[in-house]
CSV table of C-alpha atoms and ligand atoms in Angstrom, one decimal:
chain,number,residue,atom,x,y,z
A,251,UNK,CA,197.7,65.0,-169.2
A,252,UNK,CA,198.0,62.3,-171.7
A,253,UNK,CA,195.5,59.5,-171.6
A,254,UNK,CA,196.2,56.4,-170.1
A,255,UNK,CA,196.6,53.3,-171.9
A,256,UNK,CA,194.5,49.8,-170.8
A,257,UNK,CA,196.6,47.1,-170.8
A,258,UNK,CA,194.1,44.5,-170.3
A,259,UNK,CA,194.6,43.1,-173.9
A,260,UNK,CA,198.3,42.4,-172.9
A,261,UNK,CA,197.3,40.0,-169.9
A,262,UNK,CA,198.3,37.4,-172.9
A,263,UNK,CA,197.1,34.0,-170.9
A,264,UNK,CA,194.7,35.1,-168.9
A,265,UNK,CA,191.9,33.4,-171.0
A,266,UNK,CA,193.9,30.2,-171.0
A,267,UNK,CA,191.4,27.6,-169.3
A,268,UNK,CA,191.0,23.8,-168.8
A,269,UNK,CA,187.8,22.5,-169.8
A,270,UNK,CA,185.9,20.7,-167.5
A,271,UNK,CA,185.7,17.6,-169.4
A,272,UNK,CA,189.2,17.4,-168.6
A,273,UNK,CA,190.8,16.0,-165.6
A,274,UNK,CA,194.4,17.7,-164.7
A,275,UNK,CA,196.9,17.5,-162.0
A,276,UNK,CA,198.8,20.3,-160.6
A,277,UNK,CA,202.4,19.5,-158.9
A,278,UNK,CA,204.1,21.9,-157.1
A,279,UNK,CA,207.4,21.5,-156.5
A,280,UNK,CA,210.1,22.8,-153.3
A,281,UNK,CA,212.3,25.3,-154.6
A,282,UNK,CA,215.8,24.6,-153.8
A,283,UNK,CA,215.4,21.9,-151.2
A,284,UNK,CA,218.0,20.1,-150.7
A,285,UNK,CA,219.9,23.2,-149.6
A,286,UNK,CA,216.6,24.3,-147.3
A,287,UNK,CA,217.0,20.6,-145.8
A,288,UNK,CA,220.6,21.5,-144.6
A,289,UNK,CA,220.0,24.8,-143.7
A,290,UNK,CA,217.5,23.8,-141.3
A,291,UNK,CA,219.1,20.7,-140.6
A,292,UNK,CA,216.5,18.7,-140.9
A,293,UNK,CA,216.5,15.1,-140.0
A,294,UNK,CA,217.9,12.3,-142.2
A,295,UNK,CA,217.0,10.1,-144.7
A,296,UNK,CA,213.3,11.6,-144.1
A,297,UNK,CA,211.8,14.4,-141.5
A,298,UNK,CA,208.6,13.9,-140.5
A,299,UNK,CA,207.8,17.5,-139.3
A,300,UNK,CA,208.7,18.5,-143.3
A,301,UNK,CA,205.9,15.7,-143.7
A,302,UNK,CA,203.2,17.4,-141.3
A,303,UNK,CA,204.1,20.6,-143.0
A,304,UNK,CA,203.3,19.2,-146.7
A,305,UNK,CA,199.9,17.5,-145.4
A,306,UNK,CA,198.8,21.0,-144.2
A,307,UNK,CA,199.3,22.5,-147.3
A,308,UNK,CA,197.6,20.0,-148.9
A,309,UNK,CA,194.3,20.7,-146.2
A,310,UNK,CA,194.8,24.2,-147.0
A,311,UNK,CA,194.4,23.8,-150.7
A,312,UNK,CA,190.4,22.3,-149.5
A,313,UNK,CA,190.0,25.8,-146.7
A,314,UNK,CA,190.9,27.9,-149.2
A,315,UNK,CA,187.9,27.0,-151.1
A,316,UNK,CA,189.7,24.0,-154.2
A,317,UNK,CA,188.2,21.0,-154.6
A,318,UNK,CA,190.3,18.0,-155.6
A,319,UNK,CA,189.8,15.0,-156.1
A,320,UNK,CA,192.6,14.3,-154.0
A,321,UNK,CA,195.9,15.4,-152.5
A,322,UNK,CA,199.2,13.3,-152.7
A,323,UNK,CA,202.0,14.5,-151.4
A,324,UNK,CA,205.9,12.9,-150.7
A,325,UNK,CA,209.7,14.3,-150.7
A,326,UNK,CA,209.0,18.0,-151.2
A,327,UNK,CA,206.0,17.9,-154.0
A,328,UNK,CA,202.3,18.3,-153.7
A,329,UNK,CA,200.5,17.0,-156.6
A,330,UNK,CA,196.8,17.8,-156.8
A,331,UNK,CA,193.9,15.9,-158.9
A,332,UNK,CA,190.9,18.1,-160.1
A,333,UNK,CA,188.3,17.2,-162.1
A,334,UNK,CA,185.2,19.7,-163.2
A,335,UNK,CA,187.1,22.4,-161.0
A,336,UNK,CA,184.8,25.4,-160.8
A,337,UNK,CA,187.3,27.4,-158.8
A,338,UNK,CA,188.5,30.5,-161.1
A,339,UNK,CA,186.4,29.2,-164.2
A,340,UNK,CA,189.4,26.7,-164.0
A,341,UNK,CA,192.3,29.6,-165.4
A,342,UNK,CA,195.1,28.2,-165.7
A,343,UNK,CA,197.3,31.5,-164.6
A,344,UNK,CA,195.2,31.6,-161.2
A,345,UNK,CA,194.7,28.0,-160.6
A,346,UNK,CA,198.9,28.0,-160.5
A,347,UNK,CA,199.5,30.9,-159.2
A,348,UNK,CA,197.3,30.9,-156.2
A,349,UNK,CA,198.4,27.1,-155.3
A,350,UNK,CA,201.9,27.6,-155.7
A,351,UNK,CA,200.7,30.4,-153.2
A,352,UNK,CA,199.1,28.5,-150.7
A,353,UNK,CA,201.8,25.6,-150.5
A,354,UNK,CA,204.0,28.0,-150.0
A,355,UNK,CA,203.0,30.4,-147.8
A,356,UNK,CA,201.3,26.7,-145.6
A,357,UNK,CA,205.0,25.4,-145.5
A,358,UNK,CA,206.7,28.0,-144.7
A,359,UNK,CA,204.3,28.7,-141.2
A,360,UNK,CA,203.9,25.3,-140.3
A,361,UNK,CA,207.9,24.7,-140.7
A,362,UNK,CA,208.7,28.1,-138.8
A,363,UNK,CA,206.1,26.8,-136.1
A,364,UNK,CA,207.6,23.1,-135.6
A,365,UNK,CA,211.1,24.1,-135.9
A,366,UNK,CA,210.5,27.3,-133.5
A,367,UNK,CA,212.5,29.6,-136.3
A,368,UNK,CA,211.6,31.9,-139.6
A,369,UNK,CA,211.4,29.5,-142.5
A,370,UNK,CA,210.5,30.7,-146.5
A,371,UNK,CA,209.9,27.8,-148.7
A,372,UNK,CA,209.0,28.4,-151.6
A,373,UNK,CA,206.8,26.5,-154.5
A,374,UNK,CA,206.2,26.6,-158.1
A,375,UNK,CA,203.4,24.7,-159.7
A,376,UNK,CA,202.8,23.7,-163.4
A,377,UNK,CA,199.7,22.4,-164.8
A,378,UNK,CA,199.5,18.1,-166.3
A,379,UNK,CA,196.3,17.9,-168.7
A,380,UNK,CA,195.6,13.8,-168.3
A,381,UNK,CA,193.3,12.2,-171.0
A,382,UNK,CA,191.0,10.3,-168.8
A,383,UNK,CA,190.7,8.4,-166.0
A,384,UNK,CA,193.2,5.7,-166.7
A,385,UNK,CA,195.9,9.2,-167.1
A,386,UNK,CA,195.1,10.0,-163.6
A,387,UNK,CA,195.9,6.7,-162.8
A,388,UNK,CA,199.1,6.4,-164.7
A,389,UNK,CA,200.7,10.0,-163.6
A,390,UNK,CA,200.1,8.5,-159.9
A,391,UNK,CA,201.9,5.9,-160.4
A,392,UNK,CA,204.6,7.8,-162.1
A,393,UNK,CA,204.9,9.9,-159.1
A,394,UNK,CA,205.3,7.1,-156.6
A,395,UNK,CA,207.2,5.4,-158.5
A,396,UNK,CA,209.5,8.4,-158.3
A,397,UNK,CA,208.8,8.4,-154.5
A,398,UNK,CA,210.4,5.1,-154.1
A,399,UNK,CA,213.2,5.8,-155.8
A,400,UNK,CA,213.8,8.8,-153.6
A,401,UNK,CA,213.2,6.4,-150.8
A,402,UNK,CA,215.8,4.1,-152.1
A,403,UNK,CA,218.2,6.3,-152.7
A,404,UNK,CA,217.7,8.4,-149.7
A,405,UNK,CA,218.2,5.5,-147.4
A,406,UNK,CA,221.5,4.2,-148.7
A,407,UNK,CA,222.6,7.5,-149.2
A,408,UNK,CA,222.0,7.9,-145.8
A,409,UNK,CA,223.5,4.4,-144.5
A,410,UNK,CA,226.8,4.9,-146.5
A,411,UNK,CA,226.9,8.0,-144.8
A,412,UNK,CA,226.7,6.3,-141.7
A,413,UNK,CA,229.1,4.0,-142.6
A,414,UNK,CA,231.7,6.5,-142.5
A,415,UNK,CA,232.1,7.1,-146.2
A,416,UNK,CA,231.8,11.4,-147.4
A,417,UNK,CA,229.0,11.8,-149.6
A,418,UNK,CA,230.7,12.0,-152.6
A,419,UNK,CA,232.1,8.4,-152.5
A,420,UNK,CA,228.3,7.5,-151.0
A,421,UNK,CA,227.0,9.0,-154.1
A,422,UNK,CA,229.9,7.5,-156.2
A,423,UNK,CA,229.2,4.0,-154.5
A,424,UNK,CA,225.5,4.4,-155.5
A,425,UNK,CA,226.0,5.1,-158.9
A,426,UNK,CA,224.3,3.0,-161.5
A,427,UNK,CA,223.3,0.5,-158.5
A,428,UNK,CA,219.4,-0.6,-159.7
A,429,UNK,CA,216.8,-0.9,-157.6
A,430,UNK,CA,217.6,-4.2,-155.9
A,431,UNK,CA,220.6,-3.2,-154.9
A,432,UNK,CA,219.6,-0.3,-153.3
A,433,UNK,CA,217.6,-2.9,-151.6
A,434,UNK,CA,219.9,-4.6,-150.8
A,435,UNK,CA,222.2,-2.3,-148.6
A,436,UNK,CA,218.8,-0.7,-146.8
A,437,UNK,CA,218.0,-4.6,-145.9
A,438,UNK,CA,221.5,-5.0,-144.7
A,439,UNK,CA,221.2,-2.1,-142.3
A,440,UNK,CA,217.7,-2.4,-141.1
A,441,UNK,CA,216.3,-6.4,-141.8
A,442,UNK,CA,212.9,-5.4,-143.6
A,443,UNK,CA,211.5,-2.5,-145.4
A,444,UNK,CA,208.4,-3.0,-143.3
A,445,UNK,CA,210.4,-1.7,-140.4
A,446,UNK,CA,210.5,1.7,-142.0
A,447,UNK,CA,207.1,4.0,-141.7
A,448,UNK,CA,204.9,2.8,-144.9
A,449,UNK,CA,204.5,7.0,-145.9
A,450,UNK,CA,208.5,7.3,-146.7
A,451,UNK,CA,207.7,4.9,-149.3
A,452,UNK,CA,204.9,5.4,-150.8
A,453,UNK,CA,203.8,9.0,-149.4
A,454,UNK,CA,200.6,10.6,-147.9
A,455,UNK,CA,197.2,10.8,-149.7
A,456,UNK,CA,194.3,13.0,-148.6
A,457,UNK,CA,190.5,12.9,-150.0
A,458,UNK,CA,187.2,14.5,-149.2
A,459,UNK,CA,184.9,11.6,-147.8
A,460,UNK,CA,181.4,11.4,-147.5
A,461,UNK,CA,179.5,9.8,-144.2
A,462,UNK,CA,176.8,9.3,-141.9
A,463,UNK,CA,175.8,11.2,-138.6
A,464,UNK,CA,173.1,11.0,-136.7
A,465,UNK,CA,171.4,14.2,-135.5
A,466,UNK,CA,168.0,14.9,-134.4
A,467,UNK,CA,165.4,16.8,-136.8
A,468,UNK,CA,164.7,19.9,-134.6
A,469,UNK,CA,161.4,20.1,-135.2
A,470,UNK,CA,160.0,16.6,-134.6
A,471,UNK,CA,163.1,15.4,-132.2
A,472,UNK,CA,163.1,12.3,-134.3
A,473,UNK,CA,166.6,11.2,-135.0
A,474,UNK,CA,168.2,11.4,-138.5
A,475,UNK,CA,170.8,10.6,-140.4
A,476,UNK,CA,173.3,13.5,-142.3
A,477,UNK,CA,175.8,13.9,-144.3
A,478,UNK,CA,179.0,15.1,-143.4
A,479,UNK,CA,182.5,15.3,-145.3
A,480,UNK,CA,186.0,15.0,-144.0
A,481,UNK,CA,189.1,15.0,-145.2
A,482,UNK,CA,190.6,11.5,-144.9
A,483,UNK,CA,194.6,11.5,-144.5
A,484,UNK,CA,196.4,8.4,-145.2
A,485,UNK,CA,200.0,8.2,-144.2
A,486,UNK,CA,201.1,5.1,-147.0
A,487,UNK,CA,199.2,5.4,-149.9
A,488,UNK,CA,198.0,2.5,-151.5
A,489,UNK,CA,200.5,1.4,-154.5
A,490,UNK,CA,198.7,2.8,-157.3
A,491,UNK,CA,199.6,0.0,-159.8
A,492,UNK,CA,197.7,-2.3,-157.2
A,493,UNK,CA,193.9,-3.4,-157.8
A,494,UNK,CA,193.4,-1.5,-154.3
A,495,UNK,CA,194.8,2.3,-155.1
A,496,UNK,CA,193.0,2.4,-158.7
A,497,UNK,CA,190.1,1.5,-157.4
A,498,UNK,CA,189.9,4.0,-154.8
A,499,UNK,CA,191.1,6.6,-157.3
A,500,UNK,CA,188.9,5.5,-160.0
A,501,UNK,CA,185.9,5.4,-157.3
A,502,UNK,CA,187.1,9.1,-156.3
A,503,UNK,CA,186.6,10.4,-159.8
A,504,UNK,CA,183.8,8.7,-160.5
A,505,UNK,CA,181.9,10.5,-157.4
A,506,UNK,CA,183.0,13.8,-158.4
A,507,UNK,CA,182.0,13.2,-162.4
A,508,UNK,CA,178.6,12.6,-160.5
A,509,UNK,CA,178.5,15.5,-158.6
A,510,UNK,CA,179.7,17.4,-161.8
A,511,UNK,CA,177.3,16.1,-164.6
A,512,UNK,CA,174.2,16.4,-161.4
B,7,MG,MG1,212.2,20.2,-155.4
């Protein structure tokens, strides 16, 4: 019998790494979902049980054993924050692979359980190296910025729809219209955007907190104080261009480069 070969040395990025210096977000995107949305028949401009289904991935990503700095999640993308990740020595090919895999595999059950039928929805996931801080900052705000304009167009999408127009003139209609516009017509059909839930626009982030509980020192029955974690799940982000949702992400990577550098 001839001998056989190792092919070890062909496994071409499995050394690929980030360095953890270096914070990076991972976004994994829904394959295919606008035709998954119809298929199921999910509910119009937004479904919240596709919502739920995101935010459970997202805790999965943290019982699986990852530790982001955060979660933020909207339409059908995940997008993940990690700083000083240990997980995998921080490889590239498993840190994608295996999240891609957990969003995934979260989705699908938690859709099949709230719509009471077999659902596969499926994920890839690519890797964003961000300089610094400020990067994290900035590719947050690029994503909700992208989340409004989904929200925007979804809703008068939706409205022209409703109007009685086929989607082709709806997206015809829509077509070039800029952001006030688009304003405009959801305004028309509903008086304020304060009227729709505050996620739709601006999406769901989830963080690890720290606090206090008290417990009692077995030994000498005295009462004490611990500390406990929890994820935190806030359904409407803070705008990330706003003095209020740097902060708190600047505050979040500051604790971890704490807990990193000891
Ligand atoms: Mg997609």
């Amino acid at each position: 019998m001839s001998k056989v070969r190792d092919y070890k040395s062909h496994e071409i990025l499995s050394t690929v790494r980030i360095p953890p210096t270096v914070p990076f977000a991972v976004r994994c995107d829904g394959r295919s979902f606008h035709r998954l949305t119809e298929e199921l028949k999910l509910e119009k401009p937004y479904d919240e049980r596709l919502a739920r289904a995101l935010t459970e991935a997202c805790r999965a990503v943290y019982s699986e054993g990852f530790n982001p700095v955060l979660a933020y999640t909207f339409s059908d993308e995940v997008n993940l924050i990690f700083y000083g990740e240990q997980t995998f020595e921080a490889r590239v090919e498993k840190l994608i692979s295996i999240l891609a895999s957990v969003i995934s595999v979260t989705v699908s059950e938690a859709l099949s359980d709230l719509l009471g039928r077999r659902v596969r929805a499926v994920f890839d996931g690519r890797v964003v190296v961000l300089g610094g801080f400020e990067d994290v900052v900035g590719y947050l705000a690029w994503r909700q910025a992208e989340c409004w304009r989904n929200f925007l167009n979804s809703y008068a999408h939706h409205i022209l729809l409703r109007r009685g127009l086929t989607p082709t003139q709806a997206s015809r209609e829509l077509h070039g219209k800029g952001a006030d516009e688009l304003v405009k017509i959801i305004e028309s059909e509903y008086g304020s955007l304060e009227k729709i839930p505050t996620w739709q626009r601006r999406g769901i982030l989830l963080y690890r907190e720290t606090y206090l509980k008290e417990a009692v020192n077995k030994l000498t029955g005295e009462k004490i104080l611990v500390e406990r974690r929890r994820l935190v799940e806030m359904w409407g982000a803070p705008l990330f261009t706003s003095q209020e949702g740097r902060e708190l992400v600047l505050k979040l990577l500051e604790e971890r480069r704490r807990s990193v550098t000891g």
